[in-house]
PDB file of C-alpha atoms in Angstrom:
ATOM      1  CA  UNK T  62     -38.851 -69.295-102.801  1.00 67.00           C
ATOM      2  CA  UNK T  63     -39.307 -73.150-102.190  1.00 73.00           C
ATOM      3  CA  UNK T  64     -39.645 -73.707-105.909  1.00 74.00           C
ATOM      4  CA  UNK T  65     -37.733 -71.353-107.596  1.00 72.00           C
ATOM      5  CA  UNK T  66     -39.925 -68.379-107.991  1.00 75.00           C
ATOM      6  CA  UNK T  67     -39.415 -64.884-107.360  1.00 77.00           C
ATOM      7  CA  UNK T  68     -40.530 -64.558-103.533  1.00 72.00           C
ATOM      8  CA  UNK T  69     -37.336 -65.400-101.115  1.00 75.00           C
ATOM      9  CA  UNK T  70     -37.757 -66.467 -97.748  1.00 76.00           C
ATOM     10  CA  UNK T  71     -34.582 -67.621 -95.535  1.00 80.00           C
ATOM     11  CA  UNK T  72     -34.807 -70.788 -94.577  1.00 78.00           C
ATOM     12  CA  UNK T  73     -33.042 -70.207 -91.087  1.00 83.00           C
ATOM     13  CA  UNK T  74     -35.924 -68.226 -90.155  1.00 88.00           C
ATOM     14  CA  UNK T  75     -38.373 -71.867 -90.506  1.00 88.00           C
ATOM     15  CA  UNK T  76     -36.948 -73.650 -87.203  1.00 90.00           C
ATOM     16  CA  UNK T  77     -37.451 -70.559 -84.312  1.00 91.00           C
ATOM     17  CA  UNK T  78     -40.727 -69.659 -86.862  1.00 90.00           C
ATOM     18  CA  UNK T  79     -41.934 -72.891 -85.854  1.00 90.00           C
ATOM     19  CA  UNK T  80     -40.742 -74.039 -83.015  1.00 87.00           C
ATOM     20  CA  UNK T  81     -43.479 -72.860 -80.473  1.00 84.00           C
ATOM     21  CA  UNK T  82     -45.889 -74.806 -82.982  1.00 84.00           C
ATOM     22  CA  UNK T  83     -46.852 -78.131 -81.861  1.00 83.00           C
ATOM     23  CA  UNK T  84     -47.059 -79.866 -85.847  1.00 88.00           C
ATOM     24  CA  UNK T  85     -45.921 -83.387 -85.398  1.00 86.00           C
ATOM     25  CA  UNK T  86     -45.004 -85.330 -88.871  1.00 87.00           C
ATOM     26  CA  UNK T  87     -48.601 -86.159 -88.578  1.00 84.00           C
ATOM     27  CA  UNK T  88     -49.715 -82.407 -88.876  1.00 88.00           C
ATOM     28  CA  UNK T  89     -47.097 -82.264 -91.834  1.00 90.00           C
ATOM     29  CA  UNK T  90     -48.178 -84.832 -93.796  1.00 91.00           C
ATOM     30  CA  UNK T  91     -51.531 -83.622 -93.878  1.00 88.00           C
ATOM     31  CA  UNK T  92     -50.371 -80.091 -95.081  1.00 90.00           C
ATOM     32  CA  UNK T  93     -48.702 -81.501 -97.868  1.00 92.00           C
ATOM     33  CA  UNK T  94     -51.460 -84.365 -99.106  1.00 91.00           C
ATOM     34  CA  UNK T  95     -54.099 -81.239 -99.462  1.00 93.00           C
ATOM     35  CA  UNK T  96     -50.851 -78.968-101.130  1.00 92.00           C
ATOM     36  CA  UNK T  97     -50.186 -81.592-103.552  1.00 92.00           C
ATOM     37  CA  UNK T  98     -54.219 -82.606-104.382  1.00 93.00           C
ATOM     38  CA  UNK T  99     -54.806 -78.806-104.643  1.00 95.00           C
ATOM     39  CA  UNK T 100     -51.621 -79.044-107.033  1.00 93.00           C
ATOM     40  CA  UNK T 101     -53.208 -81.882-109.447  1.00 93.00           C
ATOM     41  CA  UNK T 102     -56.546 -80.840-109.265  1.00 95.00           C
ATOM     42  CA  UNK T 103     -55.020 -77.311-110.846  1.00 94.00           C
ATOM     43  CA  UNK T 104     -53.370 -79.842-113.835  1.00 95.00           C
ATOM     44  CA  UNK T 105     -50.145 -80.413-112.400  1.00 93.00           C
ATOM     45  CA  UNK T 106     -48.604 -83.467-113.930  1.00 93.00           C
ATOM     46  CA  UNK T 107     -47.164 -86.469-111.951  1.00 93.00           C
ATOM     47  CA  UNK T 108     -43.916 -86.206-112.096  1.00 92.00           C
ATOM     48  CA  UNK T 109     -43.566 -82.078-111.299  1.00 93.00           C
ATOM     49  CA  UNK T 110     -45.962 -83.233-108.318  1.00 91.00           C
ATOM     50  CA  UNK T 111     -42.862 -85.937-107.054  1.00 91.00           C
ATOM     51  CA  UNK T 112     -40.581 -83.172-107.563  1.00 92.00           C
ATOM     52  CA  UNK T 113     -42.495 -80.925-105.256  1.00 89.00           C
ATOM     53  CA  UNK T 114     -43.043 -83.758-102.278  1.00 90.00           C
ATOM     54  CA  UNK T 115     -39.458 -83.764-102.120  1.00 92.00           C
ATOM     55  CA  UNK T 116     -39.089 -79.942-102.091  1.00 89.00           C
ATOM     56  CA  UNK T 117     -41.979 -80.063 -99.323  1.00 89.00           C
ATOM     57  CA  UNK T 118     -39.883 -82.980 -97.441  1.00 90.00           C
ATOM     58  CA  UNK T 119     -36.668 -80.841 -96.911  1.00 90.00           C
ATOM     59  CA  UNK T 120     -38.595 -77.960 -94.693  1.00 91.00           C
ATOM     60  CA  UNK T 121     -39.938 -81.577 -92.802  1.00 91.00           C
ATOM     61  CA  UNK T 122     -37.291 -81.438 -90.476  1.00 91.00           C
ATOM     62  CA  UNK T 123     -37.397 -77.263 -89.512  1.00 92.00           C
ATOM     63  CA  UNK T 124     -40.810 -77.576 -88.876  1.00 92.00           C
ATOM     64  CA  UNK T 125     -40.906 -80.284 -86.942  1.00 91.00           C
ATOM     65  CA  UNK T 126     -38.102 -80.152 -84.495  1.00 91.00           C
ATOM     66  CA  UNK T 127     -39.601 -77.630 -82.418  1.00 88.00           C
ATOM     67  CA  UNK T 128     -42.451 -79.776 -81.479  1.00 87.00           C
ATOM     68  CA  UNK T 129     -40.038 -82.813 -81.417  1.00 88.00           C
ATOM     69  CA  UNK T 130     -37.796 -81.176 -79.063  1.00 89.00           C
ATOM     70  CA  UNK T 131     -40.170 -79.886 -76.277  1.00 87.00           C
ATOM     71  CA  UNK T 132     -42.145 -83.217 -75.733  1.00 85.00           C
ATOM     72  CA  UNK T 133     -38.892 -84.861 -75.257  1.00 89.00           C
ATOM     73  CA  UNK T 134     -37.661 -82.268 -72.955  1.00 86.00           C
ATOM     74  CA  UNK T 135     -41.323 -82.225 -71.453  1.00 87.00           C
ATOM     75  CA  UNK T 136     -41.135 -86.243 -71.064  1.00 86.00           C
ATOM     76  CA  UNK T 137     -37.613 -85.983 -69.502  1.00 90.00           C
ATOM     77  CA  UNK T 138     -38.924 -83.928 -66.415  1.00 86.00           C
ATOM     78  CA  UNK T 139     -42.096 -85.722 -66.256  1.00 84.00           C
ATOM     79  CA  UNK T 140     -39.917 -88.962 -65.469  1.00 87.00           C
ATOM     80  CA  UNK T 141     -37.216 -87.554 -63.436  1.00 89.00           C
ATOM     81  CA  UNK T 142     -39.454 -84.839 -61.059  1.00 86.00           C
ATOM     82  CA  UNK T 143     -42.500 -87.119 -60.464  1.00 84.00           C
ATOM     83  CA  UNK T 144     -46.241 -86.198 -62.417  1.00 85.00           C
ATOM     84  CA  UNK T 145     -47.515 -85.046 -58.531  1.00 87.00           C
ATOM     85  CA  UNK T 146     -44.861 -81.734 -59.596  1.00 90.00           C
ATOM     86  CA  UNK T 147     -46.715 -81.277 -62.612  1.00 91.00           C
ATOM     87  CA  UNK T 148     -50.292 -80.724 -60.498  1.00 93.00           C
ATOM     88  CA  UNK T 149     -48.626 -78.632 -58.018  1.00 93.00           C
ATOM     89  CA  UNK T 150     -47.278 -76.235 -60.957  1.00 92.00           C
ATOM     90  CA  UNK T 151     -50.492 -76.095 -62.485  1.00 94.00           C
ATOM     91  CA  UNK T 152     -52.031 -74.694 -59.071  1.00 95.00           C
ATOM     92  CA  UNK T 153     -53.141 -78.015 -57.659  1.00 95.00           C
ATOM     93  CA  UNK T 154     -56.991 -78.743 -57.186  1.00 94.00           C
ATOM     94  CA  UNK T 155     -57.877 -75.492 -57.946  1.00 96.00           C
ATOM     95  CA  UNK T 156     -55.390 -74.641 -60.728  1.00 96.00           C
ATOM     96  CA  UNK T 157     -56.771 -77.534 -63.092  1.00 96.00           C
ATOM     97  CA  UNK T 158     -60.573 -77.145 -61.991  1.00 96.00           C
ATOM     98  CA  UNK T 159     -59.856 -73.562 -63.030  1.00 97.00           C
ATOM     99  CA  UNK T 160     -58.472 -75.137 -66.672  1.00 97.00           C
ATOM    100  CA  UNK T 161     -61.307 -77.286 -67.110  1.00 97.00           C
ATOM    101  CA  UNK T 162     -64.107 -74.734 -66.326  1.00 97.00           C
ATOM    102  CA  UNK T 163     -62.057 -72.537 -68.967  1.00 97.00           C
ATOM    103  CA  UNK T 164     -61.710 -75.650 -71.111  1.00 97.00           C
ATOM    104  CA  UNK T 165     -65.137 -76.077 -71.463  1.00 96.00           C
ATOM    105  CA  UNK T 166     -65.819 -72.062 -71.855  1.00 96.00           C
ATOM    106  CA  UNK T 167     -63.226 -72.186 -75.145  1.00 96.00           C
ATOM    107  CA  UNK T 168     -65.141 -75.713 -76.511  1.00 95.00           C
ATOM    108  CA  UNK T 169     -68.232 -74.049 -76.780  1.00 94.00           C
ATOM    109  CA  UNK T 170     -67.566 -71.349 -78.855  1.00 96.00           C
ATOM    110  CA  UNK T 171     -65.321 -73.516 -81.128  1.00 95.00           C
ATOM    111  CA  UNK T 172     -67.634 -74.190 -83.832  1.00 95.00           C
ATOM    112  CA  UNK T 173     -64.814 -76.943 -85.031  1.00 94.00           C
ATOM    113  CA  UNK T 174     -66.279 -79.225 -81.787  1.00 95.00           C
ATOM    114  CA  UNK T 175     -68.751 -77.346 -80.028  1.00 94.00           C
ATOM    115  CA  UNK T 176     -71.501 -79.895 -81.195  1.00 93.00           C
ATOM    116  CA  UNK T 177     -69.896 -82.300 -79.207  1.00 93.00           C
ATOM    117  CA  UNK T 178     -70.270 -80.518 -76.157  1.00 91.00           C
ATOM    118  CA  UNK T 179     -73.866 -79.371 -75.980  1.00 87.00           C
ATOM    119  CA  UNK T 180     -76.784 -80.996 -74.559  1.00 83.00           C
ATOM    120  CA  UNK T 181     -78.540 -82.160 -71.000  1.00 77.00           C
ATOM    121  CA  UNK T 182     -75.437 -84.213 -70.255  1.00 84.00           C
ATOM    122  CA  UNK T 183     -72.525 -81.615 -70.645  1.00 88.00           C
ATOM    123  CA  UNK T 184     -72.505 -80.824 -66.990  1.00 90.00           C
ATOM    124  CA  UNK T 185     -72.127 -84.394 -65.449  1.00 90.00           C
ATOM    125  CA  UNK T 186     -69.346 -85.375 -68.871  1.00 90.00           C
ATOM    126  CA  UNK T 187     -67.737 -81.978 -67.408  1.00 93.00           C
ATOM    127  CA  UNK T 188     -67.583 -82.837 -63.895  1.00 93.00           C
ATOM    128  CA  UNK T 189     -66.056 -86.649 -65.337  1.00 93.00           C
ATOM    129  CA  UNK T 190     -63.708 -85.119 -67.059  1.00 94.00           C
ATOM    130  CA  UNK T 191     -62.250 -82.884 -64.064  1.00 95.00           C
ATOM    131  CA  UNK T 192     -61.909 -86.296 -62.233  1.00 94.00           C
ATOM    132  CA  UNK T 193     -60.010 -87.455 -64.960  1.00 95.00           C
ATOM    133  CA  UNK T 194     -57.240 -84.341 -65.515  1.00 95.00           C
ATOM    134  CA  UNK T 195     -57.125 -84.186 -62.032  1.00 95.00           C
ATOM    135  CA  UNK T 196     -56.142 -88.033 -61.703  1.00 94.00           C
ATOM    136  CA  UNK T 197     -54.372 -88.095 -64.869  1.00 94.00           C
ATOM    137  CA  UNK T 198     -52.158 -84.989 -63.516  1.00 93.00           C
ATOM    138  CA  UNK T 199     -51.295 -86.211 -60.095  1.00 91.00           C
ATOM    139  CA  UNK T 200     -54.187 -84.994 -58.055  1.00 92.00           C
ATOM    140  CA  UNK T 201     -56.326 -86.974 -55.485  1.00 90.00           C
ATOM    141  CA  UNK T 202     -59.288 -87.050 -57.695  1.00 82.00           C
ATOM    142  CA  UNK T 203     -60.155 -90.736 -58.703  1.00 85.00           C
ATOM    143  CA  UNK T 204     -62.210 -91.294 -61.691  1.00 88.00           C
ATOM    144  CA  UNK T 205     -64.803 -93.704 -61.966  1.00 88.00           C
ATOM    145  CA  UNK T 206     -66.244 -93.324 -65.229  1.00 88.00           C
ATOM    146  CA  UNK T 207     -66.284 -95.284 -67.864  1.00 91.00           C
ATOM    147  CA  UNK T 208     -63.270 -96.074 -70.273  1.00 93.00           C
ATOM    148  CA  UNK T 209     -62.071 -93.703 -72.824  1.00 93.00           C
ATOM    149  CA  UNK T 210     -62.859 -96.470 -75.468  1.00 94.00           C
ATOM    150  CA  UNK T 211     -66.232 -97.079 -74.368  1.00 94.00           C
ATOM    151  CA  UNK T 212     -67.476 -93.533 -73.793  1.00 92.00           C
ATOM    152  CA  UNK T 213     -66.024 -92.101 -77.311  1.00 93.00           C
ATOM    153  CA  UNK T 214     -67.607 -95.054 -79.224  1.00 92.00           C
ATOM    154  CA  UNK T 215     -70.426 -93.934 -80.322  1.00 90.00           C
ATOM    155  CA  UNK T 216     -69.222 -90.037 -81.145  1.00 91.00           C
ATOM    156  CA  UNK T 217     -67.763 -89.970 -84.797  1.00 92.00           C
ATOM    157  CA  UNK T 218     -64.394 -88.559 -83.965  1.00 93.00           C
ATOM    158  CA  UNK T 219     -60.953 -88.045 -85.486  1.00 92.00           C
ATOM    159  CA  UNK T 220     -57.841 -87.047 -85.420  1.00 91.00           C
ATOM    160  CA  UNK T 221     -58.582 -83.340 -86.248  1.00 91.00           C
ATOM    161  CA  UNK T 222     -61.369 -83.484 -83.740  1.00 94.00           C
ATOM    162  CA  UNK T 223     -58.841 -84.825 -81.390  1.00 94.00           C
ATOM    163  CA  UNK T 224     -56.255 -81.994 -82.503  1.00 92.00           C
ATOM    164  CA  UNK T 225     -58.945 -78.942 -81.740  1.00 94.00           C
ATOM    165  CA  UNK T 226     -59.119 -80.658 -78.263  1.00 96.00           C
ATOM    166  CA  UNK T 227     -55.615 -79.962 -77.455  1.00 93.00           C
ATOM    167  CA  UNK T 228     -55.096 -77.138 -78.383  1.00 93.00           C
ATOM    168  CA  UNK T 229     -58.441 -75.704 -76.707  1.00 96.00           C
ATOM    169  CA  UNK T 230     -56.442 -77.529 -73.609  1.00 96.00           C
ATOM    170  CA  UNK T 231     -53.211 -75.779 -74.197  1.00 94.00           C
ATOM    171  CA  UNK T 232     -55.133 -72.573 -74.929  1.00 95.00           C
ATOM    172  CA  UNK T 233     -56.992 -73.157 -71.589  1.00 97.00           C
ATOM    173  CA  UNK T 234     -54.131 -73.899 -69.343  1.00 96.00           C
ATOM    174  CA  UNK T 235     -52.335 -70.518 -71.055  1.00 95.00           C
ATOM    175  CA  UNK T 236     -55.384 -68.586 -69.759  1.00 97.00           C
ATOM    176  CA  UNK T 237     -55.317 -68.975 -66.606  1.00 96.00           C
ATOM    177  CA  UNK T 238     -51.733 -68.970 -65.946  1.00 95.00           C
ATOM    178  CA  UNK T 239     -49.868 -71.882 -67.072  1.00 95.00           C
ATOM    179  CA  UNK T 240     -45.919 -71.362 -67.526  1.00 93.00           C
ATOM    180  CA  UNK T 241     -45.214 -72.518 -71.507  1.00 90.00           C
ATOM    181  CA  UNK T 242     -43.230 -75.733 -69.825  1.00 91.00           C
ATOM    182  CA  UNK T 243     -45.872 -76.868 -67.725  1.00 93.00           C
ATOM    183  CA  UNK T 244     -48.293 -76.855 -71.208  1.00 93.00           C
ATOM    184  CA  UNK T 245     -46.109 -78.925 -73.103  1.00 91.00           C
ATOM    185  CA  UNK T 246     -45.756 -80.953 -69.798  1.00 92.00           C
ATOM    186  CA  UNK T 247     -49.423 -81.477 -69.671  1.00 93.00           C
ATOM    187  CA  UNK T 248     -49.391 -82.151 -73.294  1.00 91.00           C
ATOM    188  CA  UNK T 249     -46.929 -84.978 -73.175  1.00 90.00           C
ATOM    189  CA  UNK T 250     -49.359 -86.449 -70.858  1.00 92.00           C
ATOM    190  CA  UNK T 251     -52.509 -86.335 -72.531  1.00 93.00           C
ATOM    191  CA  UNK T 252     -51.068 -87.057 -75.988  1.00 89.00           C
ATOM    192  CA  UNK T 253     -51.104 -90.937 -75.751  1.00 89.00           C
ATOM    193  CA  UNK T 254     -55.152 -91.175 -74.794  1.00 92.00           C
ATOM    194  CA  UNK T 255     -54.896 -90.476 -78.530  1.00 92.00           C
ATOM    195  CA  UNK T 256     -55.004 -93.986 -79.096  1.00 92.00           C
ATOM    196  CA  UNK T 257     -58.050 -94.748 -76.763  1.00 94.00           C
ATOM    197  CA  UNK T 258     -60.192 -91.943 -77.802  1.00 95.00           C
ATOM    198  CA  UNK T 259     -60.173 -92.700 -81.422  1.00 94.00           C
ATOM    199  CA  UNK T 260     -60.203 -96.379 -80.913  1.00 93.00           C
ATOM    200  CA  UNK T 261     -63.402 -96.575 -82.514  1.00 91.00           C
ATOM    201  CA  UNK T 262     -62.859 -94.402 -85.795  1.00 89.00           C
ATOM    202  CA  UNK T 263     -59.831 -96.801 -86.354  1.00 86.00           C
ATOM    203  CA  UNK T 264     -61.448-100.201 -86.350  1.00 81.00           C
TER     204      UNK T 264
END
């Protein structure tokens, strides 16, 4: 419908199709660089494949907003109620060790990362890692490992690999209980150790 062919799909429907979704520009962007190399590859010529990026760039918006709207909604509450709210939502010390044992239960059986998380180690990275959400969410815990920089420098990580994390997070957090808000809540939080985690891969 998009370009003019025969298939119609109303546009209204893009924004509530989406809006549970959480596809940043970043997300976008990727979609259409694959849509428009599949598009060449197949002979398209350059300047149909301009005219599509600007077809692709008016559902942008619709797609995004969603996503857009939550974090800012989730970042709003994190500032005005306190992050200590957010740990007592999630169930406190129990609540998030129950998240990160399921965590852990939905990373091994993702083949997209589950080589990451295998090995003689796994255990004591697991129980570092409940130190950290629990910190990182309000709770008592205090971690003591090392920095996110240093410990992901020597993994060949990125952005997708990063991505799969989440949403095994959010996926975790659903499972055992977690109200929709307190998710995106959670996921405000964690989003910005984007920048530490793949510090390496973007040297």
């Amino acid at each position: 419908g998009q370009f003019g062919g025969p298939q119609q799909y109303d546009p209204k429907q893009l924004r509530p199709a989406h809006y549970n979704m959480n596809i940043t520009d970043y997300h976008f962007d990727v979609l259409s660089n694959i849509f428009l190399q599949v598009s060449k590859e197949m002979g398209v010529d350059q300047p149909t494949l301009m005219d599509v990026q600007v077809v692709l760039n008016r559902s942008r918006a619709d797609i995004t907003t969603g996503c857009t709207v939550r974090m800012e909604l989730s970042k709003k509450k994190n500032a005005q109620d306190g992050i200590d709210q957010l740990f007592q939502r999630l169930g406190g010390l129990d609540g998030v060790m129950a998240m990160v044992d399921r965590l852990y239960e939905c990373l091994g059986v993702d083949k997209r990362v589950s080589h990451f998380f295998e090995g003689a180690k796994t255990n004591a990275i697991k129980r570092s890692v409940t130190d950290f959400m629990i910190q990182t969410l309000g709770g008592p815990a205090e971690y003591r490992g090392r920095s996110l920089e240093d410990s992901h420098s020597v993994i060949e990580i990125t952005d997708y690999h990063f991505d799969c994390w989440m949403q095994n997070a959010a996926r975790s957090m659903r499972d055992v209980g977690a109200e929709a808000d307190a998710v995106d809540e959670v996921t405000v939080v964690l989003e910005p150790f984007r920048k530490q985690v793949l510090a390496h891969h973007y040297k």
